[in-house]
């Protein structure tokens, strides 16, 4: 798999290098940076209002140089509210009300993902070949979880409610991934067509990965015994806290974009985070596939075994109860690659103009399927903009979003959210979101 990614990335780089050496026509410069260049006061496309948080590859250029600061945080779930997730991850008290609220939303299969992305990018535009060069640094932190509802109830309510019943422990997939991303990229426009590639070195410094595709727990009447069956794999990149610049894992990734831009519409296909990280410095593994019986055990709350939150989990003591074998073998993480198709159209209104966008994407995550959204961005006076959006699918329920942006001669910014309901009511509705971007161009 590693050789495939390497060959694929080298192929893309060679194609983009070849494009960069072409002689551009006079009109090619007008199509640079994936935008429709027209004379004022006719509005132009702005990527800011097509996708909520931009990578350097998707940024739009106006001058020879641009420095961009980008921050994006989101939580998506079909059941877990943000307040509950925050309390668990930080080891704070999880009240009965919070547990009941999550259980009230929970379908048979619960899904959760969150991500924080923050970084700085620099871009330079070479006018004659109509090529943009990008260099960037981003810090990435991602968590993904799918689990049967029974596993959630067993963990947070205990096994009393499952007396003389079998609780399902199947379909459990979890990963907590942290890494730094160092990237270089190039993009080019040629007539109506545009494309680009961004290649990254990934410095992994923390990871925990749990998979239990099949399992169950039967509680005998009066707690006389427990029957536990599981098929579990747990991998961890290090034991204890890791330094921000530790090199516990190394990997590579690529972002790709191809598209067509006309006077009033644009169509693009984007692939993000196509890559992997190998963990081979201080790995720890637990593997078990068995069925066992314990006599006289009643579990009041599994989090009491070792404290609450990820930082409080003492794996040797927890896994010592159920008996998987321990080893120290290297392992790999495949990134949750995103495949996205995006269509935007410029609509001229009576006083202002509007950009309508429809997009659908899928992500290489367990039971992710597809996420779709529509967005309407309004281009207002004095270079102010605002947009509203609605989306559903993936790991989320129904999301409503809004953002506002402003452009000056050498500075622009945008701030917004893809999930206003969950952001304003984090105790009551699953998911939340916030993004901010500021860019100086000169």
Short mmCIF file of C-alpha atoms in Angstrom, two decimals, residues 92-436:
data_model
loop_
_atom_site.label_atom_id
_atom_site.label_comp_id
_atom_site.label_asym_id
_atom_site.label_seq_id
_atom_site.Cartn_x
_atom_site.Cartn_y
_atom_site.Cartn_z
CA UNK A 92 -15.27 15.97 34.20
CA UNK A 93 -18.47 14.73 35.83
CA UNK A 94 -21.04 13.24 33.48
CA UNK A 95 -24.44 13.78 35.01
CA UNK A 96 -27.40 11.46 34.71
CA UNK A 97 -29.21 14.13 32.70
CA UNK A 98 -26.44 14.16 30.10
CA UNK A 99 -26.43 10.37 29.86
CA UNK A 100 -30.20 10.29 29.42
CA UNK A 101 -30.08 12.98 26.73
CA UNK A 102 -27.56 11.00 24.66
CA UNK A 103 -29.49 7.76 25.18
CA UNK A 104 -32.63 9.56 24.01
CA UNK A 105 -31.03 10.39 20.67
CA UNK A 106 -29.15 7.12 20.27
CA UNK A 107 -30.17 4.78 17.42
CA UNK A 108 -28.99 1.19 17.28
CA UNK A 109 -25.63 2.28 15.83
CA UNK A 110 -24.14 5.42 17.38
CA UNK A 111 -21.67 7.54 15.37
CA UNK A 112 -19.31 10.31 16.44
CA UNK A 113 -16.41 12.25 14.93
CA UNK A 114 -14.62 15.44 15.84
CA UNK A 115 -11.70 17.29 14.31
CA UNK A 116 -9.57 20.32 15.09
CA UNK A 117 -7.40 21.79 12.36
CA UNK A 118 -5.26 24.92 12.76
CA UNK A 119 -2.33 26.21 10.78
CA UNK A 120 -0.51 28.77 8.69
CA UNK A 121 0.05 28.77 4.92
CA UNK A 122 1.99 30.85 2.41
CA UNK A 123 1.19 31.07 -1.29
CA UNK A 124 3.06 32.64 -4.20
CA UNK A 125 1.62 33.18 -7.68
CA UNK A 126 3.90 32.98 -10.73
CA UNK A 127 2.14 35.08 -13.36
CA UNK A 128 3.69 33.93 -16.64
CA UNK A 129 3.22 30.17 -16.21
CA UNK A 130 -0.06 30.87 -14.34
CA UNK A 131 1.01 28.65 -11.44
CA UNK A 132 0.57 29.00 -7.67
CA UNK A 133 2.99 27.45 -5.17
CA UNK A 134 1.93 26.65 -1.58
CA UNK A 135 3.77 25.78 1.61
CA UNK A 136 1.92 25.21 4.89
CA UNK A 137 1.90 23.78 8.39
CA UNK A 138 -1.23 22.40 10.07
CA UNK A 139 -1.87 20.73 13.41
CA UNK A 140 -4.54 18.02 13.15
CA UNK A 141 -6.47 16.23 15.91
CA UNK A 142 -9.20 13.74 14.97
CA UNK A 143 -11.42 11.27 16.84
CA UNK A 144 -13.85 8.76 15.31
CA UNK A 145 -16.27 6.37 17.01
CA UNK A 146 -18.99 3.93 16.02
CA UNK A 147 -20.58 1.63 18.58
CA UNK A 148 -23.72 -0.31 19.29
CA UNK A 149 -26.07 1.47 21.68
CA UNK A 150 -25.77 -1.44 24.15
CA UNK A 151 -22.04 -0.74 24.59
CA UNK A 152 -22.76 2.89 25.46
CA UNK A 153 -25.40 1.93 28.02
CA UNK A 154 -23.16 -0.72 29.54
CA UNK A 155 -20.28 1.74 29.88
CA UNK A 156 -22.25 4.60 31.41
CA UNK A 157 -25.18 2.88 33.18
CA UNK A 158 -23.59 -0.42 34.20
CA UNK A 159 -24.89 -3.93 33.55
CA UNK A 160 -27.83 -4.00 35.96
CA UNK A 161 -30.29 -3.09 33.20
CA UNK A 162 -28.99 -6.09 31.22
CA UNK A 163 -29.73 -8.66 33.93
CA UNK A 164 -30.61 -11.96 32.24
CA UNK A 165 -29.99 -10.23 28.88
CA UNK A 166 -27.17 -10.13 26.33
CA UNK A 167 -25.70 -6.72 25.56
CA UNK A 168 -24.17 -6.31 22.10
CA UNK A 169 -20.54 -5.18 22.04
CA UNK A 170 -20.22 -5.41 18.23
CA UNK A 171 -19.39 -2.73 15.67
CA UNK A 172 -17.03 -0.84 17.99
CA UNK A 173 -14.48 1.25 16.07
CA UNK A 174 -12.56 4.08 17.73
CA UNK A 175 -9.47 6.12 16.92
CA UNK A 176 -7.89 9.17 18.56
CA UNK A 177 -5.29 10.59 16.16
CA UNK A 178 -2.91 13.57 16.50
CA UNK A 179 -0.30 14.67 13.98
CA UNK A 180 1.47 17.64 12.43
CA UNK A 181 1.21 18.18 8.68
CA UNK A 182 3.95 19.86 6.61
CA UNK A 183 2.90 20.48 3.01
CA UNK A 184 4.01 21.79 -0.37
CA UNK A 185 1.60 22.18 -3.25
CA UNK A 186 1.13 23.55 -6.75
CA UNK A 187 -1.93 24.52 -8.78
CA UNK A 188 -2.45 25.68 -12.35
CA UNK A 189 -5.24 27.03 -14.57
CA UNK A 190 -5.40 26.36 -18.31
CA UNK A 191 -8.34 28.02 -20.00
CA UNK A 192 -11.49 26.89 -18.25
CA UNK A 193 -9.77 23.97 -16.52
CA UNK A 194 -7.91 24.09 -13.22
CA UNK A 195 -6.16 21.56 -11.02
CA UNK A 196 -3.69 21.16 -8.22
CA UNK A 197 -1.93 18.82 -5.81
CA UNK A 198 -0.76 19.29 -2.24
CA UNK A 199 1.75 16.73 -0.86
CA UNK A 200 2.36 16.43 2.89
CA UNK A 201 4.77 14.82 5.32
CA UNK A 202 2.92 13.70 8.45
CA UNK A 203 4.61 13.71 11.86
CA UNK A 204 2.46 11.53 14.10
CA UNK A 205 2.85 11.93 17.85
CA UNK A 206 -0.22 10.28 19.42
CA UNK A 207 -2.70 7.57 18.47
CA UNK A 208 -5.09 5.11 20.11
CA UNK A 209 -7.00 2.65 17.92
CA UNK A 210 -9.67 0.17 19.07
CA UNK A 211 -11.62 -2.31 16.95
CA UNK A 212 -14.12 -4.89 18.19
CA UNK A 213 -16.23 -6.03 15.22
CA UNK A 214 -18.04 -8.75 17.19
CA UNK A 215 -18.73 -9.15 20.90
CA UNK A 216 -21.34 -9.53 23.63
CA UNK A 217 -21.83 -9.57 27.41
CA UNK A 218 -24.43 -11.70 29.17
CA UNK A 219 -25.29 -10.89 32.80
CA UNK A 220 -26.79 -13.82 34.70
CA UNK A 221 -29.72 -13.22 37.12
CA UNK A 222 -28.58 -11.62 40.39
CA UNK A 223 -25.14 -11.07 38.87
CA UNK A 224 -24.02 -14.66 39.50
CA UNK A 225 -21.69 -14.60 36.52
CA UNK A 226 -20.84 -12.78 33.30
CA UNK A 227 -20.30 -14.34 29.88
CA UNK A 228 -18.01 -12.12 27.79
CA UNK A 229 -17.19 -12.70 24.13
CA UNK A 230 -15.03 -10.37 22.08
CA UNK A 231 -12.80 -10.10 19.01
CA UNK A 232 -10.70 -7.10 19.89
CA UNK A 233 -7.63 -5.29 18.59
CA UNK A 234 -6.22 -2.30 20.44
CA UNK A 235 -3.19 -0.36 19.18
CA UNK A 236 -1.51 2.57 20.90
CA UNK A 237 1.38 4.64 19.57
CA UNK A 238 2.88 5.41 22.99
CA UNK A 239 2.32 4.96 26.70
CA UNK A 240 1.50 8.12 28.62
CA UNK A 241 1.59 11.71 27.38
CA UNK A 242 3.59 12.48 24.25
CA UNK A 243 5.50 15.60 23.26
CA UNK A 244 4.09 17.91 20.59
CA UNK A 245 7.03 17.25 18.25
CA UNK A 246 7.59 13.56 19.06
CA UNK A 247 8.10 11.35 16.03
CA UNK A 248 6.20 8.24 17.08
CA UNK A 249 4.75 7.93 13.59
CA UNK A 250 5.69 8.94 10.05
CA UNK A 251 3.50 9.14 6.97
CA UNK A 252 2.51 10.95 3.80
CA UNK A 253 -0.70 12.32 2.31
CA UNK A 254 -1.96 14.18 -0.75
CA UNK A 255 -4.81 16.58 -1.57
CA UNK A 256 -6.00 16.68 -5.19
CA UNK A 257 -8.37 18.95 -7.07
CA UNK A 258 -9.64 19.06 -10.66
CA UNK A 259 -12.34 21.35 -12.02
CA UNK A 260 -13.94 23.40 -14.76
CA UNK A 261 -14.82 27.08 -14.42
CA UNK A 262 -17.21 28.98 -16.70
CA UNK A 263 -18.47 32.55 -16.54
CA UNK A 264 -21.35 31.84 -14.16
CA UNK A 265 -20.74 28.35 -12.79
CA UNK A 266 -18.00 26.02 -11.59
CA UNK A 267 -17.67 22.27 -11.05
CA UNK A 268 -14.85 20.67 -9.05
CA UNK A 269 -13.82 17.27 -7.70
CA UNK A 270 -11.59 17.23 -4.61
CA UNK A 271 -9.77 14.46 -2.73
CA UNK A 272 -8.38 15.38 0.70
CA UNK A 273 -6.17 13.45 3.14
CA UNK A 274 -5.28 10.56 0.87
CA UNK A 275 -2.54 8.92 2.91
CA UNK A 276 -1.36 6.94 5.94
CA UNK A 277 0.81 7.05 9.08
CA UNK A 278 3.04 4.19 10.27
CA UNK A 279 3.52 3.88 14.05
CA UNK A 280 6.75 2.03 14.87
CA UNK A 281 8.63 3.88 17.63
CA UNK A 282 6.85 2.88 20.88
CA UNK A 283 3.75 0.89 19.89
CA UNK A 284 1.67 -1.23 22.26
CA UNK A 285 -0.89 -3.79 21.08
CA UNK A 286 -3.60 -5.88 22.76
CA UNK A 287 -5.24 -8.66 20.74
CA UNK A 288 -7.91 -11.08 21.91
CA UNK A 289 -10.57 -13.30 20.36
CA UNK A 290 -12.26 -15.48 22.93
CA UNK A 291 -15.29 -16.16 25.14
CA UNK A 292 -14.86 -16.27 28.91
CA UNK A 293 -16.97 -16.47 32.08
CA UNK A 294 -16.49 -14.53 35.32
CA UNK A 295 -18.28 -15.49 38.52
CA UNK A 296 -19.72 -13.02 41.00
CA UNK A 297 -18.95 -9.76 39.18
CA UNK A 298 -21.37 -6.85 38.96
CA UNK A 299 -20.16 -3.78 37.09
CA UNK A 300 -21.73 -0.57 38.37
CA UNK A 301 -19.94 1.70 35.92
CA UNK A 302 -17.07 0.64 33.65
CA UNK A 303 -15.47 4.09 33.89
CA UNK A 304 -14.80 3.35 37.58
CA UNK A 305 -12.24 0.73 36.58
CA UNK A 306 -9.66 3.42 35.90
CA UNK A 307 -11.16 6.88 36.09
CA UNK A 308 -12.98 8.77 33.34
CA UNK A 309 -11.76 10.34 30.15
CA UNK A 310 -9.09 9.19 27.73
CA UNK A 311 -6.29 10.47 29.96
CA UNK A 312 -7.59 8.39 32.88
CA UNK A 313 -7.63 5.04 31.12
CA UNK A 314 -4.99 2.67 32.54
CA UNK A 315 -5.01 0.02 29.86
CA UNK A 316 -3.04 -2.65 31.68
CA UNK A 317 -5.56 -2.69 34.53
CA UNK A 318 -8.61 -2.57 32.26
CA UNK A 319 -7.41 -5.24 29.83
CA UNK A 320 -6.11 -7.33 32.70
CA UNK A 321 -9.75 -8.00 33.58
CA UNK A 322 -10.65 -9.47 30.18
CA UNK A 323 -7.31 -11.03 29.23
CA UNK A 324 -6.11 -10.02 25.71
CA UNK A 325 -2.46 -10.64 24.85
CA UNK A 326 0.03 -7.77 24.85
CA UNK A 327 2.71 -7.10 22.20
CA UNK A 328 4.77 -4.24 20.75
CA UNK A 329 4.30 -4.53 16.98
CA UNK A 330 4.25 -1.60 14.52
CA UNK A 331 0.89 -0.78 12.96
CA UNK A 332 -0.58 1.73 10.47
CA UNK A 333 -3.41 4.25 10.33
CA UNK A 334 -5.13 5.02 7.03
CA UNK A 335 -6.35 8.62 7.02
CA UNK A 336 -10.12 9.24 6.70
CA UNK A 337 -9.89 10.38 3.07
CA UNK A 338 -12.61 12.75 1.80
CA UNK A 339 -14.00 12.57 -1.76
CA UNK A 340 -16.08 15.63 -2.66
CA UNK A 341 -18.02 16.86 -5.72
CA UNK A 342 -18.94 20.55 -5.67
CA UNK A 343 -21.12 22.64 -8.03
CA UNK A 344 -21.53 26.42 -7.69
CA UNK A 345 -23.56 28.88 -9.75
CA UNK A 346 -23.63 32.68 -9.74
CA UNK A 347 -27.17 34.12 -9.63
CA UNK A 348 -27.74 37.84 -10.23
CA UNK A 349 -30.43 39.28 -8.00
CA UNK A 350 -32.16 42.66 -8.25
CA UNK A 351 -29.67 44.52 -6.04
CA UNK A 352 -26.95 42.04 -5.16
CA UNK A 353 -25.76 38.67 -6.37
CA UNK A 354 -25.81 35.21 -4.85
CA UNK A 355 -23.70 32.06 -5.23
CA UNK A 356 -25.67 28.83 -4.91
CA UNK A 357 -23.64 25.75 -4.06
CA UNK A 358 -24.57 22.08 -3.88
CA UNK A 359 -22.04 19.54 -2.66
CA UNK A 360 -21.84 15.89 -1.69
CA UNK A 361 -18.92 14.07 -0.11
CA UNK A 362 -18.05 10.76 1.43
CA UNK A 363 -15.31 9.83 3.87
CA UNK A 364 -13.37 6.59 4.39
CA UNK A 365 -14.84 5.96 7.83
CA UNK A 366 -16.86 3.02 9.10
CA UNK A 367 -20.57 3.46 8.19
CA UNK A 368 -20.03 7.04 6.96
CA UNK A 369 -21.94 6.82 3.63
CA UNK A 370 -22.49 10.36 2.23
CA UNK A 371 -22.92 13.92 3.50
CA UNK A 372 -24.64 16.57 1.38
CA UNK A 373 -25.26 20.27 1.80
CA UNK A 374 -26.60 23.31 -0.03
CA UNK A 375 -25.33 26.81 0.58
CA UNK A 376 -26.42 30.30 -0.50
CA UNK A 377 -23.78 33.06 -0.27
CA UNK A 378 -24.87 36.68 -0.70
CA UNK A 379 -22.39 39.27 -2.03
CA UNK A 380 -23.27 42.53 -0.27
CA UNK A 381 -22.18 46.14 -0.48
CA UNK A 382 -18.69 47.24 0.57
CA UNK A 383 -17.32 43.71 0.00
CA UNK A 384 -19.29 42.19 2.88
CA UNK A 385 -20.63 38.68 2.38
CA UNK A 386 -22.84 36.31 4.33
CA UNK A 387 -24.14 32.82 3.70
CA UNK A 388 -26.59 30.25 5.05
CA UNK A 389 -26.36 26.48 4.60
CA UNK A 390 -28.17 23.24 5.39
CA UNK A 391 -26.72 19.75 5.37
CA UNK A 392 -27.33 16.20 6.52
CA UNK A 393 -25.74 12.75 6.39
CA UNK A 394 -22.40 11.27 7.33
CA UNK A 395 -22.13 11.05 11.13
CA UNK A 396 -24.50 13.98 11.74
CA UNK A 397 -28.19 14.71 11.99
CA UNK A 398 -29.51 17.92 10.39
CA UNK A 399 -27.11 20.89 10.33
CA UNK A 400 -27.89 24.57 9.78
CA UNK A 401 -24.95 26.91 9.21
CA UNK A 402 -24.11 30.59 8.73
CA UNK A 403 -21.01 32.70 8.17
CA UNK A 404 -20.00 36.30 7.51
CA UNK A 405 -16.95 37.66 5.71
CA UNK A 406 -15.32 40.93 4.69
CA UNK A 407 -12.73 41.88 2.08
CA UNK A 408 -10.34 44.82 2.15
CA UNK A 409 -7.56 45.75 -0.29
CA UNK A 410 -4.94 43.54 1.37
CA UNK A 411 -6.89 41.60 3.98
CA UNK A 412 -9.94 39.36 4.16
CA UNK A 413 -11.57 37.18 6.79
CA UNK A 414 -14.48 34.82 7.28
CA UNK A 415 -16.03 33.40 10.46
CA UNK A 416 -18.92 31.01 10.82
CA UNK A 417 -20.38 27.66 11.82
CA UNK A 418 -21.76 24.63 9.99
CA UNK A 419 -23.95 23.64 12.96
CA UNK A 420 -25.51 26.67 14.64
CA UNK A 421 -28.05 24.66 16.66
CA UNK A 422 -25.45 22.43 18.32
CA UNK A 423 -23.02 25.34 18.77
CA UNK A 424 -25.60 27.48 20.56
CA UNK A 425 -27.20 24.57 22.47
CA UNK A 426 -24.31 22.11 23.08
CA UNK A 427 -26.21 20.33 25.89
CA UNK A 428 -29.29 19.65 23.79
CA UNK A 429 -28.38 18.97 20.14
CA UNK A 430 -25.62 16.68 18.76
CA UNK A 431 -22.67 18.30 17.06
CA UNK A 432 -21.14 21.77 16.89
CA UNK A 433 -18.88 23.71 14.56
CA UNK A 434 -16.77 26.83 14.25
CA UNK A 435 -14.31 28.08 11.65
CA UNK A 436 -12.25 31.22 11.15
#
